[in-house]
Amino acid sequence: MEKEHQSDRHLVKSVLEGNTSSFKHIISNTQALVMQIIFKMIGNQQDREDLIQEVYLKVFNKLSGFKFNSKLSTWIGTIAYNTSINYLQKNSIQTIDVHDDDYDNLVASIRDGSLNIGENSIALQILQSERGEMLQKEIGKLSPIYRTIISLYHMEELSYKEISEITQLPEGTLKSYLFRARKKLRENILINYKKEDL
Amino acid sequence: MKPIHPDDDSIQKYALEQETCDKEVIQHLSSCAYCQEIAETYRAMANELKAQEKPVLSSQLEDQIMRRIMSQKVQKLPVRLYGLAGPLFVLIVGLASLIISTLASGVKNLVALEHLSLYVIIGIGICVTVLLAIDIIKTHQYHMNKISFS
């Protein structure tokens, strides 16, 4: 962690001293995180590319204001997240599902035990066989915030604290969103399995 | 009688963060095939998510970003010179008053006692400007040192 902070300081100082090429290192260190956020929040490919550029230009212009209160990557992640949220709000795209009938019905069926054990086995089989493609498809059906939180936690392996800093969501809310997102993802796999009658 | 299963959050905790899971839930899951199946799907899902390919920035897009950044004015930590505006204003007003007064009463009276107040104002203006300039430069250096790794 301390090593990471020193490397952050070195890079930021270098860029602020006018060595713009050091910014390339900042991009390569953070591109996976930035792309994970933008790709999960934004559906349109052209807009994604524009937003990635916008994020890094903002980072460059605001770099002197970075106070080292967090990791540089977390700060850049916050900029990427806020830029995406602004884009979604500007385009009137809902960032989170408030209500979902299919989901609520499934939750009810699990609570009352009417969803039998066989269906869980099927979900397990799908996850073990169809793998990536199916999962990608189902993740794509979640709301942007759920997609992002799941990706940051499971793919980027960030801690609750880091995701909380990026999304500015309290840790309790974040955990509840993550639990709900995973639950919904699993339920979606079950629903679609039934729909497609595999 | 229907068995009472733990809620989904507890099963997720059992599957993915067992250290935070309640003892009762662990106990229940150790003997409940139904909940075990659910927990197993969560584990499989987490493993699959972890194994997903991460998006990579294309070199074309990276070059585009770097070109836009290079074309911008090289950004450096700003020296906050606006702090000098106040004392510089006092200095300019003092000097202007002195010039006007000298023009009106002649160069011979330049050191006259009546100009003493103007000299005091100009003197204070110079002192405050110099002190503020030193302070601004030192603050700038401090900020640069703060981000420097030692």
mmCIF file with all atom_site columns, N, CA and C in Angstrom, chain A residues 23 27 34 38 42 46-63 75-76 78-88 90-91, chain B residues 57 61-62 64-66 68-69 72:
data_model
loop_
_atom_site.group_PDB
_atom_site.id
_atom_site.type_symbol
_atom_site.label_atom_id
_atom_site.label_alt_id
_atom_site.label_comp_id
_atom_site.label_asym_id
_atom_site.label_entity_id
_atom_site.label_seq_id
_atom_site.pdbx_PDB_ins_code
_atom_site.Cartn_x
_atom_site.Cartn_y
_atom_site.Cartn_z
_atom_site.occupancy
_atom_site.B_iso_or_equiv
_atom_site.pdbx_formal_charge
_atom_site.auth_seq_id
_atom_site.auth_comp_id
_atom_site.auth_asym_id
_atom_site.auth_atom_id
_atom_site.pdbx_PDB_model_num
ATOM 1   N N  . PHE A 1 23 ? 2.257   10.569 -17.848 1.00 0.00 ? 23 PHE A N  1
ATOM 2   C CA . PHE A 1 23 ? 0.816   10.346 -17.782 1.00 0.00 ? 23 PHE A CA 1
ATOM 3   C C  . PHE A 1 23 ? 0.450   9.003  -18.430 1.00 0.00 ? 23 PHE A C  1
ATOM 4   N N  . ILE A 1 27 ? -2.111  6.108  -17.154 1.00 0.00 ? 27 ILE A N  1
ATOM 5   C CA . ILE A 1 27 ? -3.160  5.473  -17.973 1.00 0.00 ? 27 ILE A CA 1
ATOM 6   C C  . ILE A 1 27 ? -3.014  3.949  -17.899 1.00 0.00 ? 27 ILE A C  1
ATOM 7   N N  . VAL A 1 34 ? -10.782 1.957  -15.101 1.00 0.00 ? 34 VAL A N  1
ATOM 8   C CA . VAL A 1 34 ? -11.594 2.958  -15.800 1.00 0.00 ? 34 VAL A CA 1
ATOM 9   C C  . VAL A 1 34 ? -12.496 2.279  -16.836 1.00 0.00 ? 34 VAL A C  1
ATOM 10  N N  . ILE A 1 38 ? -16.541 2.326  -17.069 1.00 0.00 ? 38 ILE A N  1
ATOM 11  C CA . ILE A 1 38 ? -17.219 2.899  -18.242 1.00 0.00 ? 38 ILE A CA 1
ATOM 12  C C  . ILE A 1 38 ? -17.975 1.810  -19.017 1.00 0.00 ? 38 ILE A C  1
ATOM 13  N N  . ILE A 1 42 ? -21.915 2.256  -19.336 1.00 0.00 ? 42 ILE A N  1
ATOM 14  C CA . ILE A 1 42 ? -22.357 2.812  -20.623 1.00 0.00 ? 42 ILE A CA 1
ATOM 15  C C  . ILE A 1 42 ? -22.484 1.706  -21.679 1.00 0.00 ? 42 ILE A C  1
ATOM 16  N N  . GLN A 1 46 ? -19.316 4.041  -28.995 1.00 0.00 ? 46 GLN A N  1
ATOM 17  C CA . GLN A 1 46 ? -18.704 5.338  -29.337 1.00 0.00 ? 46 GLN A CA 1
ATOM 18  C C  . GLN A 1 46 ? -18.682 6.247  -28.096 1.00 0.00 ? 46 GLN A C  1
ATOM 19  N N  . ASP A 1 47 ? -19.780 6.222  -27.356 1.00 0.00 ? 47 ASP A N  1
ATOM 20  C CA . ASP A 1 47 ? -19.850 7.046  -26.147 1.00 0.00 ? 47 ASP A CA 1
ATOM 21  C C  . ASP A 1 47 ? -18.826 6.584  -25.117 1.00 0.00 ? 47 ASP A C  1
ATOM 22  N N  . ARG A 1 48 ? -18.615 5.270  -25.064 1.00 0.00 ? 48 ARG A N  1
ATOM 23  C CA . ARG A 1 48 ? -17.621 4.735  -24.120 1.00 0.00 ? 48 ARG A CA 1
ATOM 24  C C  . ARG A 1 48 ? -16.249 5.337  -24.422 1.00 0.00 ? 48 ARG A C  1
ATOM 25  N N  . GLU A 1 49 ? -15.878 5.331  -25.702 1.00 0.00 ? 49 GLU A N  1
ATOM 26  C CA . GLU A 1 49 ? -14.552 5.849  -26.075 1.00 0.00 ? 49 GLU A CA 1
ATOM 27  C C  . GLU A 1 49 ? -14.434 7.336  -25.764 1.00 0.00 ? 49 GLU A C  1
ATOM 28  N N  . ASP A 1 50 ? -15.516 8.074  -26.063 1.00 0.00 ? 50 ASP A N  1
ATOM 29  C CA . ASP A 1 50 ? -15.506 9.518  -25.770 1.00 0.00 ? 50 ASP A CA 1
ATOM 30  C C  . ASP A 1 50 ? -15.351 9.749  -24.270 1.00 0.00 ? 50 ASP A C  1
ATOM 31  N N  . LEU A 1 51 ? -16.075 8.922  -23.496 1.00 0.00 ? 51 LEU A N  1
ATOM 32  C CA . LEU A 1 51 ? -16.033 9.109  -22.040 1.00 0.00 ? 51 LEU A CA 1
ATOM 33  C C  . LEU A 1 51 ? -14.665 8.736  -21.455 1.00 0.00 ? 51 LEU A C  1
ATOM 34  N N  . ILE A 1 52 ? -14.039 7.707  -22.017 1.00 0.00 ? 52 ILE A N  1
ATOM 35  C CA . ILE A 1 52 ? -12.704 7.334  -21.526 1.00 0.00 ? 52 ILE A CA 1
ATOM 36  C C  . ILE A 1 52 ? -11.745 8.507  -21.751 1.00 0.00 ? 52 ILE A C  1
ATOM 37  N N  . GLN A 1 53 ? -11.845 9.118  -22.927 1.00 0.00 ? 53 GLN A N  1
ATOM 38  C CA . GLN A 1 53 ? -10.995 10.288 -23.206 1.00 0.00 ? 53 GLN A CA 1
ATOM 39  C C  . GLN A 1 53 ? -11.302 11.427 -22.238 1.00 0.00 ? 53 GLN A C  1
ATOM 40  N N  . GLU A 1 54 ? -12.600 11.652 -22.044 1.00 0.00 ? 54 GLU A N  1
ATOM 41  C CA . GLU A 1 54 ? -13.031 12.727 -21.144 1.00 0.00 ? 54 GLU A CA 1
ATOM 42  C C  . GLU A 1 54 ? -12.486 12.500 -19.726 1.00 0.00 ? 54 GLU A C  1
ATOM 43  N N  . VAL A 1 55 ? -12.557 11.242 -19.284 1.00 0.00 ? 55 VAL A N  1
ATOM 44  C CA . VAL A 1 55 ? -12.080 10.912 -17.930 1.00 0.00 ? 55 VAL A CA 1
ATOM 45  C C  . VAL A 1 55 ? -10.598 11.260 -17.804 1.00 0.00 ? 55 VAL A C  1
ATOM 46  N N  . TYR A 1 56 ? -9.787  10.812 -18.745 1.00 0.00 ? 56 TYR A N  1
ATOM 47  C CA . TYR A 1 56 ? -8.346  11.048 -18.620 1.00 0.00 ? 56 TYR A CA 1
ATOM 48  C C  . TYR A 1 56 ? -7.984  12.531 -18.784 1.00 0.00 ? 56 TYR A C  1
ATOM 49  N N  . LEU A 1 57 ? -8.758  13.256 -19.590 1.00 0.00 ? 57 LEU A N  1
ATOM 50  C CA . LEU A 1 57 ? -8.500  14.704 -19.695 1.00 0.00 ? 57 LEU A CA 1
ATOM 51  C C  . LEU A 1 57 ? -8.834  15.396 -18.371 1.00 0.00 ? 57 LEU A C  1
ATOM 52  N N  . LYS A 1 58 ? -9.915  14.951 -17.749 1.00 0.00 ? 58 LYS A N  1
ATOM 53  C CA . LYS A 1 58 ? -10.286 15.511 -16.434 1.00 0.00 ? 58 LYS A CA 1
ATOM 54  C C  . LYS A 1 58 ? -9.191  15.195 -15.418 1.00 0.00 ? 58 LYS A C  1
ATOM 55  N N  . VAL A 1 59 ? -8.714  13.957 -15.447 1.00 0.00 ? 59 VAL A N  1
ATOM 56  C CA . VAL A 1 59 ? -7.663  13.552 -14.502 1.00 0.00 ? 59 VAL A CA 1
ATOM 57  C C  . VAL A 1 59 ? -6.446  14.458 -14.690 1.00 0.00 ? 59 VAL A C  1
ATOM 58  N N  . PHE A 1 60 ? -6.053  14.659 -15.943 1.00 0.00 ? 60 PHE A N  1
ATOM 59  C CA . PHE A 1 60 ? -4.877  15.487 -16.244 1.00 0.00 ? 60 PHE A CA 1
ATOM 60  C C  . PHE A 1 60 ? -5.078  16.917 -15.732 1.00 0.00 ? 60 PHE A C  1
ATOM 61  N N  . ASN A 1 61 ? -6.256  17.448 -15.977 1.00 0.00 ? 61 ASN A N  1
ATOM 62  C CA . ASN A 1 61 ? -6.506  18.843 -15.583 1.00 0.00 ? 61 ASN A CA 1
ATOM 63  C C  . ASN A 1 61 ? -6.691  19.033 -14.084 1.00 0.00 ? 61 ASN A C  1
ATOM 64  N N  . LYS A 1 62 ? -7.096  17.965 -13.393 1.00 0.00 ? 62 LYS A N  1
ATOM 65  C CA . LYS A 1 62 ? -7.348  18.101 -11.949 1.00 0.00 ? 62 LYS A CA 1
ATOM 66  C C  . LYS A 1 62 ? -6.215  17.527 -11.107 1.00 0.00 ? 62 LYS A C  1
ATOM 67  N N  . LEU A 1 63 ? -5.171  17.054 -11.761 1.00 0.00 ? 63 LEU A N  1
ATOM 68  C CA . LEU A 1 63 ? -4.123  16.325 -11.041 1.00 0.00 ? 63 LEU A CA 1
ATOM 69  C C  . LEU A 1 63 ? -3.486  17.137 -9.907  1.00 0.00 ? 63 LEU A C  1
ATOM 70  N N  . TRP A 1 75 ? -9.065  7.496  -6.885  1.00 0.00 ? 75 TRP A N  1
ATOM 71  C CA . TRP A 1 75 ? -9.475  8.860  -7.261  1.00 0.00 ? 75 TRP A CA 1
ATOM 72  C C  . TRP A 1 75 ? -9.903  8.897  -8.733  1.00 0.00 ? 75 TRP A C  1
ATOM 73  N N  . ILE A 1 76 ? -9.109  8.228  -9.570  1.00 0.00 ? 76 ILE A N  1
ATOM 74  C CA . ILE A 1 76 ? -9.430  8.194  -11.008 1.00 0.00 ? 76 ILE A CA 1
ATOM 75  C C  . ILE A 1 76 ? -10.725 7.397  -11.231 1.00 0.00 ? 76 ILE A C  1
ATOM 76  N N  . THR A 1 78 ? -13.176 7.277  -9.184  1.00 0.00 ? 78 THR A N  1
ATOM 77  C CA . THR A 1 78 ? -14.285 8.164  -8.791  1.00 0.00 ? 78 THR A CA 1
ATOM 78  C C  . THR A 1 78 ? -14.634 9.107  -9.944  1.00 0.00 ? 78 THR A C  1
ATOM 79  N N  . ILE A 1 79 ? -13.601 9.629  -10.606 1.00 0.00 ? 79 ILE A N  1
ATOM 80  C CA . ILE A 1 79 ? -13.842 10.537 -11.742 1.00 0.00 ? 79 ILE A CA 1
ATOM 81  C C  . ILE A 1 79 ? -14.573 9.770  -12.854 1.00 0.00 ? 79 ILE A C  1
ATOM 82  N N  . ALA A 1 80 ? -14.130 8.536  -13.112 1.00 0.00 ? 80 ALA A N  1
ATOM 83  C CA . ALA A 1 80 ? -14.776 7.727  -14.165 1.00 0.00 ? 80 ALA A CA 1
ATOM 84  C C  . ALA A 1 80 ? -16.239 7.453  -13.804 1.00 0.00 ? 80 ALA A C  1
ATOM 85  N N  . TYR A 1 81 ? -16.468 7.139  -12.540 1.00 0.00 ? 81 TYR A N  1
ATOM 86  C CA . TYR A 1 81 ? -17.827 6.818  -12.085 1.00 0.00 ? 81 TYR A CA 1
ATOM 87  C C  . TYR A 1 81 ? -18.732 8.060  -12.194 1.00 0.00 ? 81 TYR A C  1
ATOM 88  N N  . ASN A 1 82 ? -18.222 9.201  -11.710 1.00 0.00 ? 82 ASN A N  1
ATOM 89  C CA . ASN A 1 82 ? -19.029 10.423 -11.758 1.00 0.00 ? 82 ASN A CA 1
ATOM 90  C C  . ASN A 1 82 ? -19.300 10.868 -13.192 1.00 0.00 ? 82 ASN A C  1
ATOM 91  N N  . THR A 1 83 ? -18.299 10.702 -14.053 1.00 0.00 ? 83 THR A N  1
ATOM 92  C CA . THR A 1 83 ? -18.482 11.067 -15.465 1.00 0.00 ? 83 THR A CA 1
ATOM 93  C C  . THR A 1 83 ? -19.570 10.185 -16.083 1.00 0.00 ? 83 THR A C  1
ATOM 94  N N  . SER A 1 84 ? -19.555 8.901  -15.738 1.00 0.00 ? 84 SER A N  1
ATOM 95  C CA . SER A 1 84 ? -20.571 7.988  -16.274 1.00 0.00 ? 84 SER A CA 1
ATOM 96  C C  . SER A 1 84 ? -21.961 8.332  -15.746 1.00 0.00 ? 84 SER A C  1
ATOM 97  N N  . ILE A 1 85 ? -22.021 8.630  -14.455 1.00 0.00 ? 85 ILE A N  1
ATOM 98  C CA . ILE A 1 85 ? -23.323 8.980  -13.848 1.00 0.00 ? 85 ILE A CA 1
ATOM 99  C C  . ILE A 1 85 ? -23.880 10.242 -14.530 1.00 0.00 ? 85 ILE A C  1
ATOM 100 N N  . ASN A 1 86 ? -23.003 11.240 -14.736 1.00 0.00 ? 86 ASN A N  1
ATOM 101 C CA . ASN A 1 86 ? -23.456 12.463 -15.404 1.00 0.00 ? 86 ASN A CA 1
ATOM 102 C C  . ASN A 1 86 ? -23.983 12.165 -16.799 1.00 0.00 ? 86 ASN A C  1
ATOM 103 N N  . TYR A 1 87 ? -23.281 11.279 -17.504 1.00 0.00 ? 87 TYR A N  1
ATOM 104 C CA . TYR A 1 87 ? -23.709 10.899 -18.854 1.00 0.00 ? 87 TYR A CA 1
ATOM 105 C C  . TYR A 1 87 ? -25.097 10.244 -18.795 1.00 0.00 ? 87 TYR A C  1
ATOM 106 N N  . LEU A 1 88 ? -25.260 9.307  -17.843 1.00 0.00 ? 88 LEU A N  1
ATOM 107 C CA . LEU A 1 88 ? -26.534 8.585  -17.738 1.00 0.00 ? 88 LEU A CA 1
ATOM 108 C C  . LEU A 1 88 ? -27.672 9.542  -17.385 1.00 0.00 ? 88 LEU A C  1
ATOM 109 N N  . LYS A 1 90 ? -27.726 12.780 -17.979 1.00 0.00 ? 90 LYS A N  1
ATOM 110 C CA . LYS A 1 90 ? -27.943 13.665 -19.131 1.00 0.00 ? 90 LYS A CA 1
ATOM 111 C C  . LYS A 1 90 ? -28.807 12.959 -20.177 1.00 0.00 ? 90 LYS A C  1
ATOM 112 N N  . ASN A 1 91 ? -28.638 11.664 -20.311 1.00 0.00 ? 91 ASN A N  1
ATOM 113 C CA . ASN A 1 91 ? -29.392 10.911 -21.304 1.00 0.00 ? 91 ASN A CA 1
ATOM 114 C C  . ASN A 1 91 ? -30.615 10.219 -20.714 1.00 0.00 ? 91 ASN A C  1
ATOM 115 N N  . LEU B 2 57 ? -7.514  -1.181 -23.053 1.00 0.00 ? 57 LEU B N  1
ATOM 116 C CA . LEU B 2 57 ? -7.577  0.058  -23.839 1.00 0.00 ? 57 LEU B CA 1
ATOM 117 C C  . LEU B 2 57 ? -6.821  -0.163 -25.148 1.00 0.00 ? 57 LEU B C  1
ATOM 118 N N  . LEU B 2 61 ? -6.763  4.278  -29.095 1.00 0.00 ? 61 LEU B N  1
ATOM 119 C CA . LEU B 2 61 ? -7.450  5.188  -28.169 1.00 0.00 ? 61 LEU B CA 1
ATOM 120 C C  . LEU B 2 61 ? -6.450  5.816  -27.191 1.00 0.00 ? 61 LEU B C  1
ATOM 121 N N  . GLU B 2 62 ? -5.488  5.008  -26.773 1.00 0.00 ? 62 GLU B N  1
ATOM 122 C CA . GLU B 2 62 ? -4.475  5.527  -25.848 1.00 0.00 ? 62 GLU B CA 1
ATOM 123 C C  . GLU B 2 62 ? -3.668  6.644  -26.525 1.00 0.00 ? 62 GLU B C  1
ATOM 124 N N  . GLN B 2 64 ? -4.668  8.520  -28.937 1.00 0.00 ? 64 GLN B N  1
ATOM 125 C CA . GLN B 2 64 ? -5.579  9.658  -29.093 1.00 0.00 ? 64 GLN B CA 1
ATOM 126 C C  . GLN B 2 64 ? -5.618  10.479 -27.802 1.00 0.00 ? 64 GLN B C  1
ATOM 127 N N  . ILE B 2 65 ? -5.715  9.776  -26.672 1.00 0.00 ? 65 ILE B N  1
ATOM 128 C CA . ILE B 2 65 ? -5.752  10.463 -25.371 1.00 0.00 ? 65 ILE B CA 1
ATOM 129 C C  . ILE B 2 65 ? -4.440  11.217 -25.157 1.00 0.00 ? 65 ILE B C  1
ATOM 130 N N  . MET B 2 66 ? -3.328  10.546 -25.435 1.00 0.00 ? 66 MET B N  1
ATOM 131 C CA . MET B 2 66 ? -2.021  11.177 -25.206 1.00 0.00 ? 66 MET B CA 1
ATOM 132 C C  . MET B 2 66 ? -1.839  12.389 -26.119 1.00 0.00 ? 66 MET B C  1
ATOM 133 N N  . ARG B 2 68 ? -4.171  14.357 -27.218 1.00 0.00 ? 68 ARG B N  1
ATOM 134 C CA . ARG B 2 68 ? -4.991  15.461 -26.678 1.00 0.00 ? 68 ARG B CA 1
ATOM 135 C C  . ARG B 2 68 ? -4.325  16.065 -25.448 1.00 0.00 ? 68 ARG B C  1
ATOM 136 N N  . ILE B 2 69 ? -3.690  15.211 -24.661 1.00 0.00 ? 69 ILE B N  1
ATOM 137 C CA . ILE B 2 69 ? -3.029  15.703 -23.446 1.00 0.00 ? 69 ILE B CA 1
ATOM 138 C C  . ILE B 2 69 ? -1.779  16.506 -23.795 1.00 0.00 ? 69 ILE B C  1
ATOM 139 N N  . GLN B 2 72 ? -2.401  20.000 -24.880 1.00 0.00 ? 72 GLN B N  1
ATOM 140 C CA . GLN B 2 72 ? -2.802  20.959 -23.849 1.00 0.00 ? 72 GLN B CA 1
ATOM 141 C C  . GLN B 2 72 ? -1.561  21.627 -23.288 1.00 0.00 ? 72 GLN B C  1
#
